[in-house]
Short mmCIF file of C-alpha atoms in Angstrom, two decimals:
data_model
loop_
_atom_site.label_atom_id
_atom_site.label_comp_id
_atom_site.label_asym_id
_atom_site.label_seq_id
_atom_site.Cartn_x
_atom_site.Cartn_y
_atom_site.Cartn_z
CA UNK A 3 -0.20 -0.01 -0.27
CA UNK A 4 1.47 3.60 -0.95
CA UNK A 5 1.07 5.86 2.10
CA UNK A 6 0.34 9.71 1.80
CA UNK A 7 2.86 10.94 3.80
CA UNK A 8 6.47 9.35 5.06
CA UNK A 9 5.72 9.93 8.60
CA UNK A 10 2.77 7.88 8.65
CA UNK A 11 4.03 5.18 6.62
CA UNK A 12 7.21 4.98 9.06
CA UNK A 13 4.47 5.03 11.94
CA UNK A 14 2.63 2.02 10.33
CA UNK A 15 5.69 0.36 9.71
CA UNK A 16 6.53 0.72 13.39
CA UNK A 17 3.20 -0.20 15.13
CA UNK A 18 2.62 -2.93 12.87
CA UNK A 19 5.38 -5.01 14.16
CA UNK A 20 3.50 -5.36 17.68
CA UNK A 21 2.31 -8.66 18.22
CA UNK A 22 -1.18 -9.04 16.96
CA UNK A 23 -1.06 -6.02 15.08
CA UNK A 24 -1.05 -5.77 10.54
CA UNK A 25 -0.92 -2.96 8.54
CA UNK A 26 -4.69 -2.35 8.60
CA UNK A 27 -4.75 -2.24 12.05
CA UNK A 28 -1.63 -0.26 12.28
CA UNK A 29 -3.17 2.22 9.60
CA UNK A 30 -5.93 2.43 11.59
CA UNK A 31 -4.32 3.39 14.66
CA UNK A 32 -2.33 5.84 13.13
CA UNK A 33 -4.97 8.06 11.55
CA UNK A 34 -6.90 7.46 15.21
CA UNK A 35 -3.75 9.39 17.03
CA UNK A 36 -3.29 12.05 14.29
CA UNK A 37 -7.34 12.62 14.73
CA UNK A 38 -6.81 13.05 18.60
CA UNK A 39 -5.18 15.67 20.81
CA UNK A 40 -1.01 15.50 20.50
CA UNK A 41 -1.56 14.88 24.48
CA UNK A 42 -2.78 11.57 23.57
CA UNK A 43 0.26 10.57 21.64
CA UNK A 44 2.48 11.83 23.83
CA UNK A 45 1.65 10.38 27.38
CA UNK A 46 1.31 6.76 25.09
CA UNK A 47 5.15 7.19 23.81
CA UNK A 48 6.11 8.61 27.18
CA UNK A 49 4.57 5.71 29.07
CA UNK A 50 6.32 3.34 27.00
CA UNK A 51 9.56 4.48 26.91
CA UNK A 52 9.34 5.31 30.68
CA UNK A 53 8.79 1.72 30.75
CA UNK A 54 11.34 0.07 28.81
CA UNK A 55 14.13 2.43 30.30
CA UNK A 56 13.44 1.61 34.00
CA UNK A 57 11.52 -1.91 33.79
CA UNK A 58 13.83 -4.47 36.21
CA UNK A 59 13.80 -8.07 36.89
CA UNK A 60 13.33 -9.04 40.79
CA UNK A 61 16.78 -10.24 41.66
CA UNK A 62 15.17 -12.75 44.30
CA UNK A 63 12.12 -14.52 41.82
CA UNK A 64 13.22 -13.02 38.22
CA UNK A 65 9.44 -11.39 38.14
CA UNK A 66 9.13 -8.11 36.11
CA UNK A 67 9.36 -5.20 38.52
CA UNK A 68 9.63 -1.44 39.06
CA UNK A 69 12.44 -2.27 41.48
CA UNK A 70 15.38 -4.50 42.46
CA UNK A 71 12.91 -6.47 44.60
CA UNK A 72 9.54 -7.25 43.71
CA UNK A 73 6.83 -6.33 45.93
CA UNK A 74 5.89 -10.28 46.21
CA UNK A 75 9.46 -11.14 47.83
CA UNK A 76 9.37 -7.73 50.47
CA UNK A 77 5.38 -8.77 51.31
CA UNK A 78 5.50 -9.13 54.51
CA UNK A 79 2.07 -10.92 54.76
CA UNK A 80 4.08 -13.65 52.16
CA UNK A 81 4.56 -17.37 53.57
CA UNK A 82 8.08 -17.21 52.91
CA UNK A 83 8.15 -21.43 52.85
CA UNK A 84 6.50 -21.95 49.53
CA UNK A 85 8.11 -21.39 46.39
CA UNK A 86 5.85 -21.85 42.85
CA UNK A 87 7.75 -21.92 39.78
CA UNK A 88 6.05 -20.44 36.91
CA UNK A 89 7.60 -19.63 33.21
CA UNK A 90 6.70 -16.01 32.95
CA UNK A 91 5.24 -12.62 34.47
CA UNK A 92 2.27 -13.45 33.38
CA UNK A 93 1.47 -16.48 34.81
CA UNK A 94 1.72 -15.02 37.97
CA UNK A 95 -0.50 -12.17 37.75
CA UNK A 96 -3.10 -15.00 36.35
CA UNK A 97 -2.73 -17.06 39.97
CA UNK A 98 -2.16 -13.46 41.91
CA UNK A 99 -5.82 -13.04 40.38
CA UNK A 100 -7.32 -16.19 41.86
CA UNK A 101 -6.57 -14.95 45.60
CA UNK A 102 -5.69 -18.55 46.62
CA UNK A 103 -1.80 -18.31 46.88
CA UNK A 104 0.23 -16.48 49.08
CA UNK A 105 3.41 -17.98 48.74
CA UNK A 106 6.61 -16.88 46.79
CA UNK A 107 7.26 -17.51 43.34
CA UNK A 108 10.44 -18.20 40.90
CA UNK A 109 9.87 -17.35 37.22
CA UNK A 110 12.07 -19.21 34.47
CA UNK A 111 11.89 -16.99 31.88
CA UNK A 112 10.64 -19.66 29.22
CA UNK A 113 10.38 -23.24 29.17
CA UNK A 114 13.05 -26.08 28.18
CA UNK A 115 12.67 -26.09 24.21
CA UNK A 116 14.87 -28.18 22.25
CA UNK A 117 13.42 -27.04 18.89
CA UNK A 118 13.63 -23.21 19.43
CA UNK A 119 17.47 -23.68 21.14
CA UNK A 120 16.13 -22.77 25.08
CA UNK A 121 17.99 -25.20 27.22
CA UNK A 122 18.41 -25.43 31.14
CA UNK A 123 20.91 -22.79 30.77
CA UNK A 124 18.97 -20.18 29.01
CA UNK A 125 16.07 -20.21 32.30
CA UNK A 126 16.83 -19.18 35.89
CA UNK A 127 17.78 -22.71 37.32
CA UNK A 128 20.79 -21.95 38.72
CA UNK A 129 19.16 -19.01 40.39
CA UNK A 130 16.71 -21.42 41.56
CA UNK A 131 18.70 -23.69 42.94
CA UNK A 132 20.91 -21.32 44.76
CA UNK A 133 17.39 -20.24 46.16
CA UNK A 134 16.63 -23.53 47.43
CA UNK A 135 20.24 -24.76 48.78
CA UNK A 136 21.38 -21.55 50.98
CA UNK A 137 22.00 -22.83 54.19
CA UNK A 138 19.18 -20.61 55.66
CA UNK A 139 16.50 -21.64 53.47
CA UNK A 140 13.34 -22.00 54.65
CA UNK A 141 11.62 -23.12 51.94
CA UNK A 142 9.52 -26.42 52.59
CA UNK A 143 7.61 -26.79 49.50
CA UNK A 144 8.26 -26.26 45.69
CA UNK A 145 4.97 -25.89 43.36
CA UNK A 146 5.61 -26.93 39.39
CA UNK A 147 2.93 -24.32 37.66
CA UNK A 148 3.98 -24.91 33.80
CA UNK A 149 1.60 -25.66 31.22
CA UNK A 150 0.75 -28.86 30.40
CA UNK A 151 2.60 -29.03 27.25
CA UNK A 152 5.34 -30.86 25.98
CA UNK A 153 7.77 -28.29 26.92
CA UNK A 154 6.09 -27.46 29.76
CA UNK A 155 6.42 -31.38 31.11
CA UNK A 156 10.01 -31.50 30.38
CA UNK A 157 10.86 -28.81 32.33
CA UNK A 158 8.61 -29.95 35.32
CA UNK A 159 10.71 -33.42 35.05
CA UNK A 160 14.07 -31.38 35.05
CA UNK A 161 13.40 -29.42 37.85
CA UNK A 162 11.96 -32.51 39.50
CA UNK A 163 15.38 -34.13 38.90
CA UNK A 164 17.58 -31.14 40.27
CA UNK A 165 15.43 -30.40 42.93
CA UNK A 166 14.89 -33.57 44.62
CA UNK A 167 18.59 -34.09 46.55
CA UNK A 168 16.78 -30.89 48.78
CA UNK A 169 14.41 -31.62 51.87
CA UNK A 170 11.56 -30.00 49.71
CA UNK A 171 8.14 -31.24 48.99
CA UNK A 172 7.61 -31.13 45.45
CA UNK A 173 4.31 -30.73 43.93
CA UNK A 174 2.44 -30.02 40.79
CA UNK A 175 -0.64 -27.96 40.45
CA UNK A 176 -3.71 -30.17 39.30
CA UNK A 177 -4.56 -30.86 35.86
CA UNK A 178 -8.46 -32.29 35.20
CA UNK A 179 -11.92 -30.90 33.77
CA UNK A 180 -12.51 -27.25 34.01
CA UNK A 181 -14.93 -25.98 36.49
CA UNK A 182 -18.21 -25.68 34.36
CA UNK A 183 -16.52 -27.61 31.49
CA UNK A 184 -18.92 -30.14 29.71
CA UNK A 185 -17.39 -33.91 29.94
CA UNK A 186 -18.36 -34.14 26.44
CA UNK A 187 -16.26 -31.53 25.17
CA UNK A 188 -13.19 -32.69 27.08
CA UNK A 189 -10.22 -33.81 25.46
CA UNK A 190 -9.57 -37.65 25.57
CA UNK A 191 -6.30 -37.12 27.46
CA UNK A 192 -7.51 -34.56 30.08
CA UNK A 193 -10.64 -36.34 30.49
CA UNK A 194 -8.36 -39.85 30.55
CA UNK A 195 -6.29 -38.24 33.16
CA UNK A 196 -9.04 -36.61 35.49
CA UNK A 197 -10.19 -40.08 36.30
CA UNK A 198 -6.80 -41.78 36.79
CA UNK A 199 -5.95 -38.70 39.26
CA UNK A 200 -9.67 -38.85 40.95
CA UNK A 201 -9.87 -37.64 44.47
CA UNK A 202 -12.00 -38.71 47.39
CA UNK A 203 -15.56 -36.86 47.66
CA UNK A 204 -15.55 -33.86 50.06
CA UNK B 25 -6.77 -7.26 36.65
CA UNK B 26 -3.59 -6.43 39.10
CA UNK B 27 -0.12 -5.81 37.25
CA UNK B 28 3.64 -6.51 39.14
CA UNK B 29 4.58 -3.27 38.18
CA UNK B 30 2.85 0.22 37.82
CA UNK B 31 5.33 1.24 34.79
CA UNK B 32 3.54 -1.68 33.12
CA UNK B 33 -0.16 -0.44 34.26
CA UNK B 34 0.54 2.95 33.01
CA UNK B 35 2.01 1.56 29.68
CA UNK B 36 -1.05 -0.85 29.57
CA UNK B 37 -3.56 1.63 30.34
CA UNK B 38 -2.11 3.40 27.43
CA UNK B 39 -1.90 1.11 24.74
CA UNK B 40 -5.34 -0.30 25.88
CA UNK B 41 -6.64 3.39 24.66
CA UNK B 42 -5.66 2.71 20.86
CA UNK B 43 -8.48 1.45 18.81
CA UNK B 44 -8.92 -2.48 18.72
CA UNK B 45 -6.64 -2.77 21.70
CA UNK B 46 -8.21 -4.41 24.85
CA UNK B 47 -6.47 -4.79 27.85
CA UNK B 48 -5.38 -8.07 27.27
CA UNK B 49 -3.92 -7.19 23.87
CA UNK B 50 -2.20 -4.44 25.16
CA UNK B 51 -0.70 -6.77 28.31
CA UNK B 52 0.58 -8.46 25.56
CA UNK B 53 2.14 -5.76 23.79
CA UNK B 54 3.51 -4.58 26.68
CA UNK B 55 5.01 -7.97 27.73
CA UNK B 56 6.56 -8.30 24.35
CA UNK B 57 8.32 -5.09 24.16
CA UNK B 58 9.79 -5.78 27.50
CA UNK B 59 11.38 -9.01 26.08
CA UNK B 60 12.54 -7.35 22.84
CA UNK B 61 15.69 -4.43 22.51
CA UNK B 62 14.79 -1.35 24.17
CA UNK B 63 15.83 0.31 20.65
CA UNK B 64 12.48 -1.36 19.20
CA UNK B 65 10.72 0.68 21.76
CA UNK B 66 12.49 3.64 21.13
CA UNK B 67 12.10 3.46 17.48
CA UNK B 68 8.15 2.74 18.08
CA UNK B 69 8.11 5.94 19.99
CA UNK B 70 10.10 8.23 17.97
CA UNK B 71 7.88 7.56 14.83
CA UNK B 72 4.79 8.66 17.08
CA UNK B 73 6.49 11.32 18.64
CA UNK B 74 8.01 12.75 15.24
CA UNK B 75 4.56 11.63 13.34
CA UNK B 76 2.29 13.56 15.81
CA UNK B 77 4.67 16.80 15.80
CA UNK B 78 5.18 17.07 12.37
CA UNK B 79 2.23 16.19 10.48
CA UNK B 80 0.26 18.35 8.84
CA UNK B 81 -2.75 18.61 6.36
CA UNK B 82 -2.42 19.75 2.64
CA UNK B 83 -3.79 23.53 2.25
CA UNK B 84 -5.31 22.55 -0.59
CA UNK B 85 -7.16 19.03 -0.38
CA UNK B 86 -6.64 18.70 3.16
CA UNK B 87 -5.24 15.13 2.90
CA UNK B 88 -2.51 14.28 5.69
CA UNK B 89 0.73 15.19 4.43
CA UNK B 90 4.38 16.27 5.07
CA UNK B 91 4.37 19.43 4.12
CA UNK B 92 2.01 22.07 3.81
CA UNK B 93 1.12 21.13 0.34
CA UNK B 94 0.64 17.51 -0.87
CA UNK B 95 2.49 15.39 -3.43
CA UNK B 96 -0.68 14.75 -5.34
CA UNK B 97 -1.72 18.59 -5.54
CA UNK B 98 1.60 19.23 -6.81
CA UNK B 99 2.12 16.07 -8.85
CA UNK B 100 3.15 17.65 -12.41
CA UNK B 101 1.54 14.31 -14.07
CA UNK B 102 -1.90 14.62 -12.26
CA UNK B 103 -5.08 16.08 -14.09
CA UNK B 104 -5.87 19.06 -12.62
CA UNK B 105 -9.45 19.41 -14.28
CA UNK B 106 -10.84 16.38 -12.25
CA UNK B 107 -11.87 17.07 -8.62
CA UNK B 108 -12.54 13.80 -6.19
CA UNK B 109 -14.20 14.15 -3.41
CA UNK B 110 -13.71 12.14 -0.08
CA UNK B 111 -14.56 11.63 3.27
CA UNK B 112 -11.09 10.85 4.52
CA UNK B 113 -7.16 9.95 3.75
CA UNK B 114 -7.73 6.34 4.06
CA UNK B 115 -10.64 6.97 1.01
CA UNK B 116 -7.97 8.59 -1.11
CA UNK B 117 -5.55 5.72 -0.33
CA UNK B 118 -7.75 3.19 -1.60
CA UNK B 119 -8.57 5.15 -4.50
CA UNK B 120 -4.56 5.62 -5.65
CA UNK B 121 -4.30 1.80 -4.76
CA UNK B 122 -6.63 1.45 -7.99
CA UNK B 123 -4.66 3.24 -10.09
CA UNK B 124 -7.25 4.14 -12.20
CA UNK B 125 -7.59 7.90 -11.22
CA UNK B 126 -5.26 10.79 -11.89
CA UNK B 127 -7.10 13.43 -11.11
CA UNK B 128 -7.13 15.93 -7.73
CA UNK B 129 -8.77 15.24 -4.52
CA UNK B 130 -10.63 17.18 -1.61
CA UNK B 131 -11.11 15.55 1.68
CA UNK B 132 -14.22 16.71 3.32
CA UNK B 133 -13.17 15.24 7.12
CA UNK B 134 -16.11 13.53 7.56
CA UNK B 135 -19.95 13.77 6.20
CA UNK B 136 -23.01 15.45 7.74
CA UNK B 137 -24.29 13.71 10.51
CA UNK B 138 -26.63 15.49 12.74
CA UNK B 139 -26.65 12.70 15.32
CA UNK B 140 -23.06 12.78 15.73
CA UNK B 141 -23.89 16.71 15.60
CA UNK B 142 -21.78 17.35 12.24
CA UNK B 143 -23.17 19.73 10.09
CA UNK B 144 -21.70 21.33 6.72
CA UNK B 145 -19.50 23.84 8.54
CA UNK B 146 -17.68 21.25 10.36
CA UNK B 147 -16.35 19.86 6.94
CA UNK B 148 -14.22 21.81 4.42
CA UNK B 149 -16.87 22.44 2.28
CA UNK B 150 -16.24 26.39 2.12
CA UNK B 151 -12.77 25.43 1.06
CA UNK B 152 -14.22 23.32 -1.78
CA UNK B 153 -16.53 26.32 -2.56
CA UNK B 154 -13.65 28.48 -2.75
CA UNK B 155 -11.66 26.21 -5.04
CA UNK B 156 -14.31 25.81 -7.32
CA UNK B 157 -15.12 29.70 -7.55
CA UNK B 158 -11.64 30.74 -7.92
CA UNK B 159 -11.86 32.96 -11.17
CA UNK B 160 -8.95 30.69 -12.63
CA UNK B 161 -10.31 27.60 -11.41
CA UNK B 162 -9.80 24.56 -14.68
CA UNK B 163 -11.77 22.52 -12.73
CA UNK B 164 -14.29 20.68 -15.17
CA UNK B 165 -15.52 17.94 -13.09
CA UNK B 166 -16.36 16.52 -9.74
CA UNK B 167 -16.31 13.29 -8.67
CA UNK B 168 -18.84 12.61 -5.52
CA UNK B 169 -17.18 9.32 -3.99
CA UNK B 170 -18.28 9.26 -0.01
CA UNK B 171 -19.94 5.81 1.20
CA UNK B 172 -22.88 4.67 0.29
CA UNK B 173 -24.50 5.22 3.76
CA UNK B 174 -27.56 7.44 4.58
CA UNK B 175 -25.31 10.51 6.23
CA UNK B 176 -22.80 9.73 3.24
CA UNK B 177 -25.80 10.24 0.49
CA UNK B 178 -26.79 13.44 2.34
CA UNK B 179 -23.69 15.04 2.19
CA UNK B 180 -23.55 14.09 -1.33
CA UNK B 181 -27.09 15.83 -1.85
CA UNK B 182 -25.99 18.90 -0.19
CA UNK B 183 -22.63 19.33 -2.21
CA UNK B 184 -24.70 18.70 -5.59
CA UNK B 185 -27.06 21.75 -4.28
CA UNK B 186 -24.14 24.12 -3.32
CA UNK B 187 -22.13 23.01 -6.75
CA UNK B 188 -24.57 22.98 -9.34
CA UNK B 189 -24.62 26.65 -10.19
CA UNK B 190 -20.89 25.93 -11.14
CA UNK B 191 -19.90 25.22 -14.74
CA UNK B 192 -18.81 21.97 -13.66
CA UNK B 193 -19.67 18.65 -14.28
CA UNK B 194 -21.07 16.47 -11.20
CA UNK B 195 -20.83 12.81 -11.00
CA UNK B 196 -20.82 9.87 -8.95
CA UNK B 197 -19.06 6.21 -8.40
CA UNK B 198 -20.82 3.79 -9.70
CA UNK B 199 -22.95 1.69 -7.19
CA UNK B 200 -23.99 -2.24 -8.01
CA UNK B 201 -22.59 -5.66 -7.73
CA UNK B 202 -19.27 -5.56 -6.58
CA UNK B 203 -17.05 -7.58 -9.22
CA UNK B 204 -16.76 -11.34 -8.17
CA UNK B 205 -19.79 -10.99 -5.73
CA UNK B 206 -22.36 -13.50 -6.11
CA UNK B 207 -26.29 -12.29 -6.91
CA UNK B 208 -27.66 -14.54 -4.75
CA UNK B 209 -26.06 -13.00 -1.91
CA UNK B 210 -25.91 -9.34 -2.61
CA UNK B 211 -28.80 -7.47 -0.62
CA UNK B 212 -31.90 -6.22 -2.42
CA UNK B 213 -31.40 -2.64 -2.18
CA UNK B 214 -27.92 -3.07 -4.02
CA UNK B 215 -29.47 -5.82 -6.98
CA UNK B 216 -32.58 -3.27 -7.42
CA UNK B 217 -30.17 -0.43 -7.79
CA UNK B 218 -27.68 -1.95 -10.18
CA UNK B 219 -30.63 -3.08 -12.31
CA UNK B 220 -32.49 0.12 -12.35
CA UNK B 221 -28.95 1.80 -13.74
CA UNK B 222 -27.98 -0.55 -15.82
CA UNK B 223 -25.62 0.05 -18.57
CA UNK B 224 -25.21 -0.48 -22.32
CA UNK B 225 -22.96 -4.40 -22.58
CA UNK B 226 -19.98 -3.12 -24.89
#
């Protein structure tokens, strides 16, 4: 497509690099910004510039944070004897939203995926081992909360092998039929697993 | 949703103001920007800042442009005796992409829409009349290329009333069954109109 202006062309090119946005949506966004007050665009660019300039990763759990230590790791009400292992920051947000968990986290920053060239060394596994093996560690339980995919399961298996030498209980989040889900539409593997790992009715 | 960082929260709020982007997509975009190199974010913010600081409207046809005069109005190969009236810049891009038109344009910057409080005074109609009524005007034909909606038709009607006193031919783009469209699926109004405005087979 030809653009009537180089400024529009460059802005559309940049906006269409964002995930989930094609050239048509990018053009719509750019034309909308031109229609609106300048201040709206400047508020957006300032927020993104600040974000990218100042964002850090928590030195304990590697979550994306404003400071060198995140609000969860420094929270006085958190149970520091439980550690939940997740793939990325989005997973922490999802678990926090449930309100069911008060322990700490450890962000792996990915999962082992030989096809994408991601091995254990690319993840924060060394830092996890360090946290668990510290002489003054009070960690009693480690929850593996990775996605139920081939890569997630491989990573859980690897972590289990690395962690079983330490005096911690290793658990995994339960898999089964989603609440509100219909048996009829559940896939066979999930349904089979939910039968074999049935629990006492209480 | 609670965000682990104020910087993320502010960035998500700003990004989700863009048209077609909700909170979830905004979060995805923000987390992707954090994963990538800083330079990518800065290239995006720079393009948007430059766009919003420097963009202008062509003083003749009111299209969005880099300079005070657009490349179409100053183009030496354009036929300056034809003027195509469109609603906004996007329409010019669509017509230019067809490669079928070599005349000039006039952007109304909207259509008459009493429901949205847009009357003739909010549009660039005065500037259009000025272009046509200039003593040295060489405009011979005006093509009305507005959307076939209630508002578009109202605006075309209003423009026709205003322009008919000048010695110019006033035409309108043809409506009918789209090329490749199936008669079966055409709506009744379009099909009826395409029959009543039939042309000689050639």
